[in-house]
Short mmCIF file of C-alpha atoms in Angstrom, two decimals:
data_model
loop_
_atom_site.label_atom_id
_atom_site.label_comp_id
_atom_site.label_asym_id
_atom_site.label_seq_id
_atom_site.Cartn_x
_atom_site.Cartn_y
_atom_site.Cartn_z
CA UNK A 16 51.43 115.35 115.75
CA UNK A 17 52.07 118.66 117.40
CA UNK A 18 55.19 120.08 118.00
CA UNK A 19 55.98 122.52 121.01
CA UNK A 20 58.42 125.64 120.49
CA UNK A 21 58.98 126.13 124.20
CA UNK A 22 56.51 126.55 127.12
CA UNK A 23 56.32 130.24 126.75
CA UNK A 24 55.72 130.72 123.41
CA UNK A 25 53.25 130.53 120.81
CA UNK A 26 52.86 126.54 119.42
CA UNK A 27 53.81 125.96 116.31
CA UNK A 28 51.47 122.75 114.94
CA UNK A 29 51.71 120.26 111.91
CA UNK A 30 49.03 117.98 111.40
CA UNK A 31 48.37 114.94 109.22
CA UNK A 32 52.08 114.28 108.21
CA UNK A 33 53.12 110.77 106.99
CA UNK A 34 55.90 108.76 107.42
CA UNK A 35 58.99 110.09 105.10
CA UNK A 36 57.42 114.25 104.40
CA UNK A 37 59.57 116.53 104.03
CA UNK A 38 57.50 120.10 104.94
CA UNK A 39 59.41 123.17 104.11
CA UNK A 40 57.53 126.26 105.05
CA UNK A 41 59.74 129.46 104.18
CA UNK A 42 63.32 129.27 105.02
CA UNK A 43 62.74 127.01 107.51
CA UNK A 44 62.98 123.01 106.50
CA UNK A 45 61.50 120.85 108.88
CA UNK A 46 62.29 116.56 108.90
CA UNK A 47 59.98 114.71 109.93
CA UNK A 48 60.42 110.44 110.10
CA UNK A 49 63.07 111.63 107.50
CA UNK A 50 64.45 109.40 104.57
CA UNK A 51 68.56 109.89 105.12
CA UNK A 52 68.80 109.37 101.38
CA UNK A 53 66.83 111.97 100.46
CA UNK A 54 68.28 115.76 101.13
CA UNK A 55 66.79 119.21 100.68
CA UNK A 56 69.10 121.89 101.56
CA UNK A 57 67.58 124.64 100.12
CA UNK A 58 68.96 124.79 96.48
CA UNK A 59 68.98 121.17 95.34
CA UNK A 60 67.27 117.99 96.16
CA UNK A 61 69.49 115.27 96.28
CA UNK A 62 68.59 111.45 96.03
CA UNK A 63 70.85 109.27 97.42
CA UNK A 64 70.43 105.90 95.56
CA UNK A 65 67.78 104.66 93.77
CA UNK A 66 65.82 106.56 91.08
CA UNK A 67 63.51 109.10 90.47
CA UNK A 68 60.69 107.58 89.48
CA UNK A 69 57.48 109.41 87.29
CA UNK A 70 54.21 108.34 88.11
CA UNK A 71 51.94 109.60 85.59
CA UNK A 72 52.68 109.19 82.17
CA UNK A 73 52.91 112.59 80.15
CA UNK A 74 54.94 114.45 83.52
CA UNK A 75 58.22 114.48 83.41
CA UNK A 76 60.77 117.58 83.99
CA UNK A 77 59.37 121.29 83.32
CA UNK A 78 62.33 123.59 81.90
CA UNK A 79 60.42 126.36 81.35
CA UNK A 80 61.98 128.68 83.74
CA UNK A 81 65.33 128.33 81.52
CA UNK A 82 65.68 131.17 79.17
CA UNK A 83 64.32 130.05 75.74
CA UNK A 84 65.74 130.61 71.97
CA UNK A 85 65.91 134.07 70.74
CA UNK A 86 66.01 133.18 66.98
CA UNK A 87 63.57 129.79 66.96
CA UNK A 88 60.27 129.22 68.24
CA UNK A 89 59.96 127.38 71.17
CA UNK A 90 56.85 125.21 70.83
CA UNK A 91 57.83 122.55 74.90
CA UNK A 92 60.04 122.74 77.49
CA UNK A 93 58.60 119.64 79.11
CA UNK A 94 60.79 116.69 78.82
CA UNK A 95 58.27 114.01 79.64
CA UNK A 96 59.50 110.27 77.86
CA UNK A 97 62.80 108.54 77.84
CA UNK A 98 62.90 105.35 76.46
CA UNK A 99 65.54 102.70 74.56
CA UNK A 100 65.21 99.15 73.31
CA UNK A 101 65.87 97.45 70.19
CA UNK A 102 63.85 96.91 66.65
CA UNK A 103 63.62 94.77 63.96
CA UNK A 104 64.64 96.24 60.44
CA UNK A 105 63.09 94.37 57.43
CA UNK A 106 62.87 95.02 53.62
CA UNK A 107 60.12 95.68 51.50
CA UNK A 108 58.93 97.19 48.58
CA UNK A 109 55.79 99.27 47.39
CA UNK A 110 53.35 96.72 49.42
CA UNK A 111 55.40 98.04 52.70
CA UNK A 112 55.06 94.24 54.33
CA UNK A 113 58.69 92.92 55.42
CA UNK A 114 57.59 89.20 55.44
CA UNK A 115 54.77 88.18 52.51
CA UNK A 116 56.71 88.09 49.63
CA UNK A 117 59.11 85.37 50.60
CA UNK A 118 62.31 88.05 51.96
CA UNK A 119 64.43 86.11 53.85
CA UNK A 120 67.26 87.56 56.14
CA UNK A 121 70.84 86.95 57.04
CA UNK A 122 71.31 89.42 59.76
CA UNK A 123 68.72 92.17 61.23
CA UNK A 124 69.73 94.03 64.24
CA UNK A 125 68.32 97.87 65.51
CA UNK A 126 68.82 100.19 68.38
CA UNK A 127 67.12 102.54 69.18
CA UNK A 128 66.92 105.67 72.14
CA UNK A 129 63.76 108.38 72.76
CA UNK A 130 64.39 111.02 74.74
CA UNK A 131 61.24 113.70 74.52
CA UNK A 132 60.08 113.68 70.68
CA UNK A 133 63.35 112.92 69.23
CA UNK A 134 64.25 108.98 68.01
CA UNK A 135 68.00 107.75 67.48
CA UNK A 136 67.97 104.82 65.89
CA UNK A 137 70.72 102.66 64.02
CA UNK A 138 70.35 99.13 62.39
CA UNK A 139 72.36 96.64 60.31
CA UNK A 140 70.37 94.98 57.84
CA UNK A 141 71.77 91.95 55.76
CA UNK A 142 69.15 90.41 53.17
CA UNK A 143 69.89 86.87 52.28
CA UNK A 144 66.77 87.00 49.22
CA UNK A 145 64.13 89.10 47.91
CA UNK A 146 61.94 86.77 47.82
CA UNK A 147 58.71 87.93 45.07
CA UNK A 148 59.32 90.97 45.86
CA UNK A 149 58.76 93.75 42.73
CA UNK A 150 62.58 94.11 41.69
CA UNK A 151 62.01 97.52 40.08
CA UNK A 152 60.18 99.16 43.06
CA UNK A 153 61.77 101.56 45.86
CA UNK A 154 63.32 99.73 48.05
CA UNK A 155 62.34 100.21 51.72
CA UNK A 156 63.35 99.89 55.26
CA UNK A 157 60.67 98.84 57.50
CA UNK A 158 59.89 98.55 61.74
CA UNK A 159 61.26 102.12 63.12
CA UNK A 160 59.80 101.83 66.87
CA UNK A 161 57.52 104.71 66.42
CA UNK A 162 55.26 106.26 63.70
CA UNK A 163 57.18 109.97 62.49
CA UNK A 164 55.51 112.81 62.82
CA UNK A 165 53.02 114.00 60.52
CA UNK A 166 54.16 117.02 59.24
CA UNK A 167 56.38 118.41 56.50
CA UNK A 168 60.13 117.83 57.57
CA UNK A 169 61.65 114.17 56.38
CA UNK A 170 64.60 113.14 58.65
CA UNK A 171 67.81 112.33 56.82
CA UNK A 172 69.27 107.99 57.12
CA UNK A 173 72.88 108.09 57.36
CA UNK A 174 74.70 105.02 55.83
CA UNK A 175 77.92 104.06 57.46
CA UNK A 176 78.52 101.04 55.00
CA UNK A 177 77.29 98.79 52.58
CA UNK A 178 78.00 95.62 50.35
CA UNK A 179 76.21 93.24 47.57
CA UNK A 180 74.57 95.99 45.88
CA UNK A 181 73.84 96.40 42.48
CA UNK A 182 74.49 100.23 41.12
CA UNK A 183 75.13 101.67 37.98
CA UNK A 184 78.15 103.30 38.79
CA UNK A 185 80.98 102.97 41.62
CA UNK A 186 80.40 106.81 42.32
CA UNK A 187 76.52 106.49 43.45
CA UNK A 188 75.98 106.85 47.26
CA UNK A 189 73.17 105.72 49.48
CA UNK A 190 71.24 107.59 51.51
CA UNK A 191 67.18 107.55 52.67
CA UNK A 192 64.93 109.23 54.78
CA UNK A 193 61.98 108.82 57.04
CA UNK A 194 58.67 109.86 55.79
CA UNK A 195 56.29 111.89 57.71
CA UNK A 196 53.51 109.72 59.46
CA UNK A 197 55.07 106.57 58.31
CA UNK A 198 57.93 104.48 60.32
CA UNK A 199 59.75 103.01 57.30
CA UNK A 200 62.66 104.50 55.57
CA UNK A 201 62.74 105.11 51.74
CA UNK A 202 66.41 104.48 50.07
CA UNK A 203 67.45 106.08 47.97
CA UNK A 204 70.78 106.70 45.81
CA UNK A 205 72.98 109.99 44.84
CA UNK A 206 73.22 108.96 41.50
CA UNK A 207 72.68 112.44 39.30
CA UNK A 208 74.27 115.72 39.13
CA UNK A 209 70.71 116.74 39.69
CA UNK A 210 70.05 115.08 42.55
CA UNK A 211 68.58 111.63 43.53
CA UNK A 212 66.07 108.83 42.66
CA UNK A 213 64.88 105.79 44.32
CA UNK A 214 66.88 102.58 45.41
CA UNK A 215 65.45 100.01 43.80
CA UNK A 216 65.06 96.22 45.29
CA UNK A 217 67.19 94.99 42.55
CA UNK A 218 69.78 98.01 43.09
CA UNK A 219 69.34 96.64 46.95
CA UNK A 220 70.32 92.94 45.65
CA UNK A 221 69.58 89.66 47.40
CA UNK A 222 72.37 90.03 49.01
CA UNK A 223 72.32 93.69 50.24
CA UNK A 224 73.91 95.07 53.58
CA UNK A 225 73.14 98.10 55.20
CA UNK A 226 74.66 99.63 58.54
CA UNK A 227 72.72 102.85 58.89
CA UNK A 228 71.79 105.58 61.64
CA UNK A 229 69.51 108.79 61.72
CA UNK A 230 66.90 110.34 64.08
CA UNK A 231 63.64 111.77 63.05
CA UNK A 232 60.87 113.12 65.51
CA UNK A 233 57.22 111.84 66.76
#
């Protein structure tokens, strides 16, 4: 296509455009077959309905031009995956396999959201029996959507309630965490002035229930 400033003067031309470009050259913004939902008017783009949509996996939105931390390293400014769905929590013990030893369940729900590196996940877990399971090992959460990152920083499980167990003492709380380069979570129980120890399966009871939430990175 070639487009004509006036007879007099010198011709502007634009070649091989497709239906739907927008060609900005300069200050100057030029339509051409234009999509009314989409808008460009000079500071932000603007899309009407629908979505934005990523075409190749590993692109997403660069914020490097943002000014960075001052204090912390900044190691990507790249947010390139979001992603939520559900999972299925299970419980095992040292053998880490939520099924062959006869565990049978009452309840198992889990949520979870991705949004770069970072996972948010939450779950309810009731147990209805520990099957053969070996009652004096740690007791473990398995099926986290992703693997955790393999490096040295565990992420923290917050426990919003429990029932059934089986603890020493009323004052003993339960907490866990998410191992690097595994995607299970380890219980385990605030039970010492010194600090904690492993929940074990028989401290998690056949009839153990667990609402929990925490986020750890991939």
């Amino acid at each position: 296509a070639v487009a004509w400033e006036d007879a007099s003067a010198a011709v502007t031309q634009i070649n091989n455009f497709t239906a739907n470009e927008l060609v900005t050259v300069g200050a100057t913004t030029t339509q051409l077959c234009g999509e009314a939902n989409l808008t460009f008017d000079g500071t932000n783009l603007t899309v009407g309905t629908g979505n934005v949509i990523i075409g190749t996996a590993g692109k997403g939105i660069d914020f490097s031009a943002q000014t960075a931390t001052s204090t912390g390293t900044t190691t990507a400014e790249l947010l390139n995956h979001y992603e939520e769905g559900t999972w299925t929590p299970q419980i095992a013990d040292d053998t880490l396999n939520g099924t062959s030893e006869s565990q049978t369940y009452n309840t198992q729900l889990g949520k979870y959201v991705k949004i770069g590196r970072a996972v948010l996940y939450s779950g309810f877990l009731h147990v209805n029996s520990v099957g053969s399971m070996t009652v004096g090992n740690q007791a473990r959460i398995l099926g986290l959507p992703f693997t955790a990152a393999d490096d040295l920083i565990h992420a923290s499980l917050a426990v919003g309630n429990g029932s059934s167990f089986v603890l020493s003492t009323a004052a003993d709380s339960t907490a866990g965490l998410v191992i690097a380069n595994t995607s299970y979570i380890a219980l385990t129980l605030w039970d010492a002035t010194t600090g904690s120890s492993a929940m074990t399966i028989t401290e998690f009871s056949g009839d153990g229930a667990i609402y929990f939430s925490g986020t750890y990175y991939v």
